[in-house]
Coordinates of C-alpha atoms in Angstrom, one line a residue:
M186 CA -11.1 -28.6 -20.2
A187 CA -11.1 -25.4 -21.7
D188 CA -7.8 -23.4 -22.3
A189 CA -8.1 -19.5 -20.6
G190 CA -5.2 -18.4 -22.1
A191 CA -6.3 -18.1 -25.1
L192 CA -9.8 -16.7 -24.0
P193 CA -8.1 -13.0 -24.0
Q194 CA -7.5 -12.8 -27.5
R195 CA -11.3 -13.7 -28.7
L196 CA -12.6 -11.9 -25.3
G197 CA -11.1 -8.8 -24.4
V198 CA -12.5 -5.5 -26.0
G199 CA -10.4 -2.3 -25.6
R200 CA -7.8 -4.0 -23.3
W201 CA -5.5 -5.5 -25.3
I202 CA -3.8 -5.0 -29.0
A203 CA -4.1 -8.0 -31.6
L204 CA -0.1 -8.4 -32.9
T205 CA 0.1 -9.0 -36.5
A206 CA 3.2 -10.3 -38.5
A207 CA 3.9 -10.1 -41.9
C208 CA 5.9 -12.3 -43.9
L209 CA 8.0 -11.6 -46.8
L210 CA 9.4 -14.5 -49.5
S211 CA 11.9 -13.6 -51.4
A212 CA 12.8 -15.6 -54.7
C213 CA 16.1 -16.7 -55.3
Q214 CA 17.4 -16.9 -59.0
T215 CA 20.6 -19.0 -60.0
V216 CA 22.5 -17.6 -62.7
L217 CA 23.9 -20.8 -64.9
P218 CA 27.6 -20.1 -66.8
R219 CA 27.1 -20.1 -70.9
G220 CA 27.9 -24.1 -72.2
V221 CA 26.7 -27.3 -72.5
E222 CA 24.0 -27.9 -69.3
R223 CA 23.8 -31.7 -67.9
P224 CA 21.2 -32.7 -66.2
P225 CA 21.3 -33.4 -62.6
E226 CA 22.5 -35.9 -61.3
R227 CA 20.1 -37.9 -59.0
V228 CA 21.9 -38.5 -55.6
V229 CA 20.0 -42.0 -54.4
T230 CA 20.2 -42.2 -50.3
R231 CA 19.8 -45.2 -48.1
P232 CA 18.7 -45.6 -44.8
T233 CA 21.1 -46.7 -42.6
G234 CA 18.7 -48.0 -39.6
P235 CA 15.2 -49.0 -39.3
V236 CA 13.0 -45.2 -39.6
A237 CA 11.0 -43.8 -36.8
P238 CA 7.7 -43.0 -37.0
P239 CA 7.1 -38.9 -36.7
S240 CA 6.9 -38.0 -33.1
V241 CA 3.1 -36.9 -31.9
E242 CA 3.2 -34.9 -28.7
L243 CA -0.7 -35.9 -27.0
G244 CA -2.3 -32.8 -25.0
I245 CA -2.3 -29.3 -25.4
P246 CA 0.9 -28.6 -27.5
R247 CA 3.5 -27.1 -25.8
D248 CA 3.7 -23.0 -24.9
T249 CA 7.3 -21.7 -24.6
A250 CA 6.4 -18.2 -24.1
R251 CA 3.7 -18.2 -21.1
N252 CA 4.3 -20.4 -17.5
R253 CA 1.3 -23.2 -17.1
V254 CA -1.1 -23.0 -14.6
A255 CA -4.1 -25.2 -14.3
L256 CA -7.4 -24.5 -12.9
L257 CA -9.4 -27.7 -10.8
V258 CA -12.5 -26.6 -10.0
P259 CA -16.0 -28.4 -10.5
L260 CA -17.4 -27.3 -13.9
S261 CA -20.4 -30.3 -13.7
G262 CA -22.3 -31.7 -11.2
S263 CA -23.5 -30.1 -8.0
N264 CA -20.9 -27.4 -7.6
A265 CA -20.6 -26.6 -11.4
G266 CA -21.8 -23.2 -10.2
V267 CA -19.5 -21.7 -8.2
G268 CA -16.5 -23.7 -10.0
Q269 CA -17.9 -22.1 -13.3
S270 CA -17.7 -19.0 -11.1
I271 CA -14.2 -19.1 -10.2
A272 CA -13.2 -20.0 -13.7
N273 CA -14.7 -17.0 -14.9
A274 CA -13.0 -14.9 -11.9
T275 CA -9.4 -16.4 -13.7
M276 CA -10.2 -15.1 -17.0
L277 CA -11.7 -11.6 -15.4
A278 CA -8.3 -11.4 -13.7
L279 CA -5.7 -12.5 -16.9
L280 CA -8.0 -9.5 -19.3
D281 CA -7.4 -7.0 -15.9
T282 CA -3.2 -7.8 -15.7
Q283 CA -3.4 -7.9 -19.2
N284 CA -0.6 -10.8 -18.5
Q285 CA 0.8 -12.6 -21.6
S286 CA 3.4 -14.8 -19.6
V287 CA 0.4 -16.9 -17.6
R288 CA -1.5 -19.3 -19.5
I289 CA -4.1 -20.9 -17.6
T290 CA -6.0 -24.4 -18.5
N291 CA -9.4 -25.3 -16.7
Y292 CA -9.5 -28.9 -15.4
D293 CA -13.0 -30.5 -14.6
T294 CA -12.8 -32.2 -10.9
A295 CA -16.1 -33.7 -10.7
G296 CA -15.3 -36.6 -12.4
G297 CA -12.3 -37.1 -10.2
A298 CA -9.7 -35.2 -8.5
A299 CA -6.7 -36.7 -8.9
A300 CA -7.4 -37.8 -12.2
A301 CA -7.7 -34.1 -13.1
A302 CA -4.6 -33.3 -11.3
N303 CA -2.9 -36.2 -13.5
R304 CA -3.6 -35.0 -16.4
A305 CA -2.9 -31.4 -15.9
I306 CA 0.4 -32.3 -14.4
A307 CA 1.3 -34.3 -17.6
E308 CA 0.2 -31.8 -19.6
G309 CA 3.3 -29.3 -18.5
A310 CA 1.3 -27.3 -15.7
Q311 CA 3.9 -26.3 -13.2
L312 CA 1.2 -24.7 -10.6
I313 CA -2.2 -25.9 -9.5
L314 CA -4.7 -23.2 -8.3
G315 CA -7.4 -24.9 -6.6
P316 CA -9.1 -27.6 -6.0
L317 CA -12.2 -26.1 -3.8
L318 CA -13.5 -29.4 -1.6
A319 CA -11.2 -30.4 1.2
D320 CA -11.3 -34.4 -0.1
D321 CA -10.2 -33.0 -3.5
V322 CA -7.4 -31.6 -1.6
R323 CA -6.4 -34.8 0.0
A324 CA -6.5 -36.8 -3.1
V325 CA -4.3 -33.5 -5.6
A326 CA -1.8 -33.0 -2.7
P327 CA 0.2 -35.6 -3.5
I328 CA 0.5 -35.9 -6.7
A329 CA 1.6 -32.3 -7.0
R330 CA 3.8 -33.2 -4.0
A331 CA 5.7 -35.9 -6.1
A332 CA 6.0 -33.5 -9.4
G333 CA 7.0 -30.8 -7.6
V334 CA 4.1 -28.8 -8.7
P335 CA 2.6 -26.4 -5.2
V336 CA -1.3 -26.4 -4.9
L337 CA -3.2 -23.2 -4.1
S338 CA -6.5 -24.1 -2.9
F339 CA -9.4 -22.3 -2.5
S340 CA -10.1 -24.9 0.9
N341 CA -11.0 -23.5 4.6
D342 CA -10.2 -27.2 6.2
T343 CA -6.9 -26.0 7.6
G344 CA -6.3 -30.0 7.9
V345 CA -5.0 -30.1 4.6
A346 CA -2.5 -27.4 4.1
G347 CA 1.2 -27.8 4.4
N348 CA 3.6 -30.2 2.5
G349 CA 3.2 -28.1 -0.9
A350 CA -0.5 -27.2 -0.4
Y351 CA -1.6 -23.6 0.3
L352 CA -5.5 -22.5 1.7
M353 CA -6.6 -19.4 0.5
G354 CA -10.1 -19.9 1.8
Y355 CA -11.4 -17.7 4.7
V356 CA -10.8 -19.7 7.9
P357 CA -13.3 -19.2 10.9
A358 CA -10.7 -19.6 13.6
Q359 CA -9.2 -15.8 12.1
S360 CA -12.7 -14.2 12.2
I361 CA -13.2 -15.6 15.8
E362 CA -10.0 -13.9 17.1
R363 CA -10.7 -10.8 15.1
V364 CA -14.3 -10.5 16.4
V365 CA -13.5 -11.4 20.0
D366 CA -10.3 -9.0 20.3
Y367 CA -12.5 -6.1 19.1
A368 CA -15.1 -7.2 21.8
R369 CA -12.3 -6.8 24.4
S370 CA -11.2 -3.5 22.9
R371 CA -15.1 -2.2 23.5
G372 CA -15.3 -3.6 27.1
V373 CA -16.4 -7.0 26.7
T374 CA -14.9 -9.1 29.7
T375 CA -17.6 -12.2 29.6
F376 CA -18.2 -14.5 26.4
A377 CA -20.5 -17.3 26.0
G378 CA -21.0 -19.1 23.0
L379 CA -23.5 -21.5 20.5
V380 CA -21.4 -23.9 18.1
P381 CA -23.3 -26.8 15.9
N382 CA -22.4 -29.8 16.3
G383 CA -19.6 -31.2 13.5
L384 CA -16.1 -30.3 12.6
Y385 CA -16.9 -26.5 12.2
G386 CA -17.9 -26.3 15.2
E387 CA -15.7 -28.0 17.2
R388 CA -12.5 -25.9 15.4
A389 CA -14.6 -23.0 15.8
S390 CA -15.2 -23.8 19.6
T391 CA -11.3 -24.5 19.6
A392 CA -10.5 -21.1 18.1
F393 CA -13.0 -19.1 20.7
L394 CA -11.9 -20.3 23.8
R395 CA -8.0 -19.1 22.8
A396 CA -9.2 -16.1 21.5
V397 CA -11.0 -15.4 25.0
E398 CA -8.2 -16.3 27.1
G399 CA -5.4 -14.6 24.6
A400 CA -7.6 -11.3 25.2
G401 CA -8.0 -11.6 28.7
G402 CA -11.8 -12.6 28.9
Q403 CA -13.6 -15.5 30.5
V404 CA -15.5 -18.0 28.8
V405 CA -18.8 -18.9 31.0
S406 CA -20.9 -21.3 29.0
L407 CA -20.3 -22.8 25.7
Q408 CA -23.4 -24.6 24.2
P409 CA -23.2 -27.5 21.1
Y410 CA -26.5 -27.6 19.2
G411 CA -27.5 -30.3 16.3
R412 CA -28.8 -29.1 12.9
T413 CA -32.2 -29.7 13.4
A414 CA -35.6 -27.7 13.7
G415 CA -35.2 -26.0 17.1
A416 CA -31.7 -27.3 18.2
I417 CA -30.5 -24.0 18.7
G418 CA -33.0 -22.4 20.5
A419 CA -33.2 -24.8 23.0
A420 CA -29.4 -24.5 23.7
A421 CA -29.7 -21.2 23.5
Q422 CA -32.0 -21.5 26.5
R423 CA -29.6 -23.9 28.0
L424 CA -27.2 -20.7 28.0
A425 CA -29.6 -18.6 29.5
A426 CA -28.8 -20.6 32.9
K427 CA -25.3 -19.7 33.1
S428 CA -25.7 -15.6 32.6
P429 CA -25.3 -13.2 32.9
Y430 CA -22.1 -12.4 29.9
D431 CA -21.5 -9.6 27.6
A432 CA -21.7 -11.1 24.2
V433 CA -22.5 -14.5 22.9
L434 CA -20.6 -15.9 19.6
V435 CA -23.0 -17.9 17.6
A436 CA -20.5 -19.5 15.4
D437 CA -23.2 -20.4 12.2
A438 CA -24.7 -18.6 9.7
A439 CA -26.6 -15.0 10.4
S440 CA -30.0 -16.3 10.1
T441 CA -29.5 -19.2 12.4
A442 CA -28.0 -16.7 14.8
A443 CA -31.5 -14.5 15.0
A444 CA -33.7 -17.7 15.3
A445 CA -31.6 -17.5 18.8
A446 CA -31.3 -13.6 19.2
P447 CA -34.3 -13.5 21.6
A448 CA -33.3 -16.3 23.9
I449 CA -30.0 -15.5 24.3
K450 CA -30.8 -11.8 25.1
R451 CA -33.2 -12.9 27.4
G452 CA -31.1 -14.8 29.6
G453 CA -27.8 -12.2 29.1
G454 CA -29.9 -8.9 29.2
A455 CA -31.1 -6.5 26.1
T456 CA -27.3 -5.6 26.1
T457 CA -26.0 -8.8 25.3
R458 CA -24.2 -8.3 22.3
L459 CA -23.8 -11.0 19.6
L460 CA -20.8 -12.3 17.1
G461 CA -20.9 -14.0 13.7
T462 CA -17.8 -15.2 12.1
E463 CA -16.9 -15.3 8.4
L464 CA -20.6 -17.0 7.6
W465 CA -22.4 -13.8 7.9
N466 CA -20.3 -12.0 5.3
S467 CA -23.2 -11.6 2.1
D468 CA -25.2 -13.5 4.1
T469 CA -28.7 -11.9 3.3
G470 CA -29.9 -13.1 7.4
I471 CA -28.1 -10.0 8.6
A472 CA -30.9 -7.8 7.7
R473 CA -33.1 -9.5 10.5
P474 CA -34.5 -6.9 13.2
A475 CA -32.5 -9.5 16.0
L476 CA -29.3 -8.7 14.7
S477 CA -29.3 -5.3 15.1
G478 CA -26.2 -4.2 17.1
A479 CA -23.9 -7.2 16.2
W480 CA -20.3 -7.5 15.4
F481 CA -18.8 -10.0 13.1
A482 CA -15.6 -9.7 11.5
S483 CA -14.7 -11.0 7.7
V484 CA -12.6 -10.1 4.5
S485 CA -13.7 -6.7 3.1
N486 CA -16.1 -5.9 0.8
T487 CA -15.0 -2.5 -0.7
L488 CA -13.1 -4.2 -3.5
Y489 CA -15.5 -6.7 -4.2
R490 CA -18.4 -4.7 -4.7
Q491 CA -16.4 -3.2 -7.6
Y492 CA -15.8 -7.0 -9.1
V493 CA -19.5 -7.8 -9.0
T494 CA -20.0 -5.3 -11.0
K495 CA -17.7 -6.0 -13.6
Y496 CA -18.1 -9.4 -13.6
R497 CA -22.0 -8.7 -14.1
A498 CA -20.8 -6.4 -17.0
R499 CA -18.9 -9.1 -19.1
F500 CA -20.5 -12.8 -17.7
G501 CA -24.1 -11.3 -17.3
T502 CA -24.7 -13.1 -13.9
P503 CA -23.5 -12.3 -10.4
P504 CA -20.3 -14.4 -9.0
Y505 CA -20.6 -16.6 -6.1
R506 CA -18.8 -14.8 -3.1
L507 CA -15.5 -17.6 -3.0
S508 CA -14.9 -16.7 -6.9
S509 CA -12.9 -14.0 -5.9
L510 CA -10.1 -16.5 -4.3
G511 CA -9.9 -17.7 -7.8
Y512 CA -9.3 -13.4 -9.0
D513 CA -6.7 -13.1 -6.2
A514 CA -5.0 -16.2 -7.0
V515 CA -4.2 -15.2 -10.4
L516 CA -3.0 -11.7 -9.2
L517 CA -0.8 -13.5 -6.9
T518 CA 0.3 -15.8 -10.0
V519 CA 1.3 -12.9 -12.1
R520 CA 3.6 -10.7 -9.5
I521 CA 5.3 -14.0 -8.8
S522 CA 5.8 -14.7 -12.6
R523 CA 8.1 -11.5 -12.9
D524 CA 10.3 -14.1 -11.4
W525 CA 9.4 -17.5 -13.1
K526 CA 10.8 -18.3 -16.2
V527 CA 9.1 -19.7 -19.0
G528 CA 9.7 -23.7 -18.5
Q529 CA 11.1 -23.3 -14.8
R530 CA 9.5 -24.7 -11.9
F531 CA 7.0 -22.1 -9.6
P532 CA 9.3 -20.6 -7.3
E533 CA 7.6 -21.9 -4.2
N534 CA 9.4 -19.8 -1.8
R535 CA 8.0 -16.5 -3.5
L536 CA 4.4 -17.8 -1.6
R537 CA 6.3 -17.3 1.6
D538 CA 6.8 -13.7 1.7
A539 CA 6.3 -12.1 4.8
D540 CA 4.7 -8.7 3.6
G541 CA 2.3 -10.9 1.9
F542 CA -0.1 -10.1 -1.0
S543 CA -3.1 -7.5 -1.9
G544 CA -6.5 -8.7 -3.9
I545 CA -9.9 -8.1 -3.6
D546 CA -10.2 -9.6 -0.4
G547 CA -7.4 -7.3 1.1
A548 CA -3.6 -8.0 1.9
F549 CA -3.1 -12.0 2.7
R550 CA 0.3 -13.9 3.4
F551 CA 0.5 -17.0 4.0
N552 CA 2.3 -18.5 7.2
R553 CA 4.9 -21.8 7.6
D554 CA 1.6 -24.2 8.2
G555 CA 0.9 -23.1 4.5
V556 CA -2.7 -21.1 5.6
A557 CA -2.8 -17.6 4.6
E558 CA -3.6 -14.9 6.9
R559 CA -5.3 -12.9 6.2
A560 CA -6.2 -8.5 7.6
L561 CA -9.9 -8.4 8.6
E562 CA -12.3 -5.7 9.2
V563 CA -15.2 -6.2 11.9
Q564 CA -18.5 -4.8 10.6
E565 CA -21.3 -4.0 13.0
V566 CA -25.0 -4.6 12.2
T567 CA -27.4 -1.5 11.6
G568 CA -30.3 -0.9 9.6
G569 CA -30.3 -4.3 8.4
A570 CA -27.2 -3.6 6.7
A571 CA -23.1 -4.1 7.9
T572 CA -21.5 -1.1 8.4
T573 CA -17.4 -1.1 8.9
V574 CA -16.7 -0.3 12.6
S575 CA -13.0 -1.5 12.5
P576 CA -11.0 -1.6 9.0
A577 CA -8.6 -3.6 7.8
P578 CA -5.0 -3.4 8.6
A579 CA -3.9 -2.5 4.8
G580 CA -0.9 -5.0 5.3
F581 CA 1.3 -6.8 7.6
G582 CA 4.3 -4.4 8.0
K583 CA 7.6 -5.2 9.5

């Protein structure tokens, strides 16, 4: 466990001013009247009952000047890299905002997310940022809910949202709907899809069918495949039997989509447009020539690139892409802290502000189900790089 609230005092350079205090002690002199001086009487007092031992408060001392926030992420084990990157991002956000009313303490979930949550709440946390993994959210949410402490998770599993648990992760359904709407606006009418087996593929399939139907298009084929060598190529060949189609969604990494691209275009024709999901964002696989002309939707990287520069300068390494969720969670907390009196419960109703919030990843707001709705942009792969062809909205407007 590490306290990030005190770190700005040690690490901030040129961003804050150390406060100093001077204490003046004045001596008090008593003047006695002239005459015979009598020795002072000795007063003896006796206890009237048992003497209680001095109280000792375990854990972190109470902070009466700042609101207590807990960050629950893996700081050891196989996911320690991304967890530490998120922790660094929260520290950077506190430094950048120069906030003095929020104190963030880190708790390692590698040894058990439930234990970390119990300890955080016992030590006075009124808001939890994290955890990262869906299973950890399931363990933490009921504990936090019983204590009246909201949870801002970094998971993208919509199944764990609600009842005081909010999701900041990038939800595939939103990126699929955005890229389908864009494709439809560019004249695409017939769609097909390749989706991996498993929970992600199931949710991507449902989102794809709904998005195409809502946009007024038609899905001519949807082929699942396993995570084995050559499986997606075989699925692409099965897809070809259902051609023609104008565009094909590949709900997987960019490198996987590139492997299937030749078979997809043999079946649908050279003009067939490939569509991707949020998984393609910051994926080096988009550099492959087979993906030229493909479209995918994701959060904007404009502010993220500036963040990467600042992060690298302070910590000496590049951040994990997910670390921006930690930074934005702090920005949200700092904004709400203006109406959050120290020692009081976090004003959870402020999380449901219809106008939403802004951060490194652009505008977002929480829907009634507790899932963050994000303003996404559409990018086109050109010359091995992604170029924005449909900017993300600046906000949600009324």
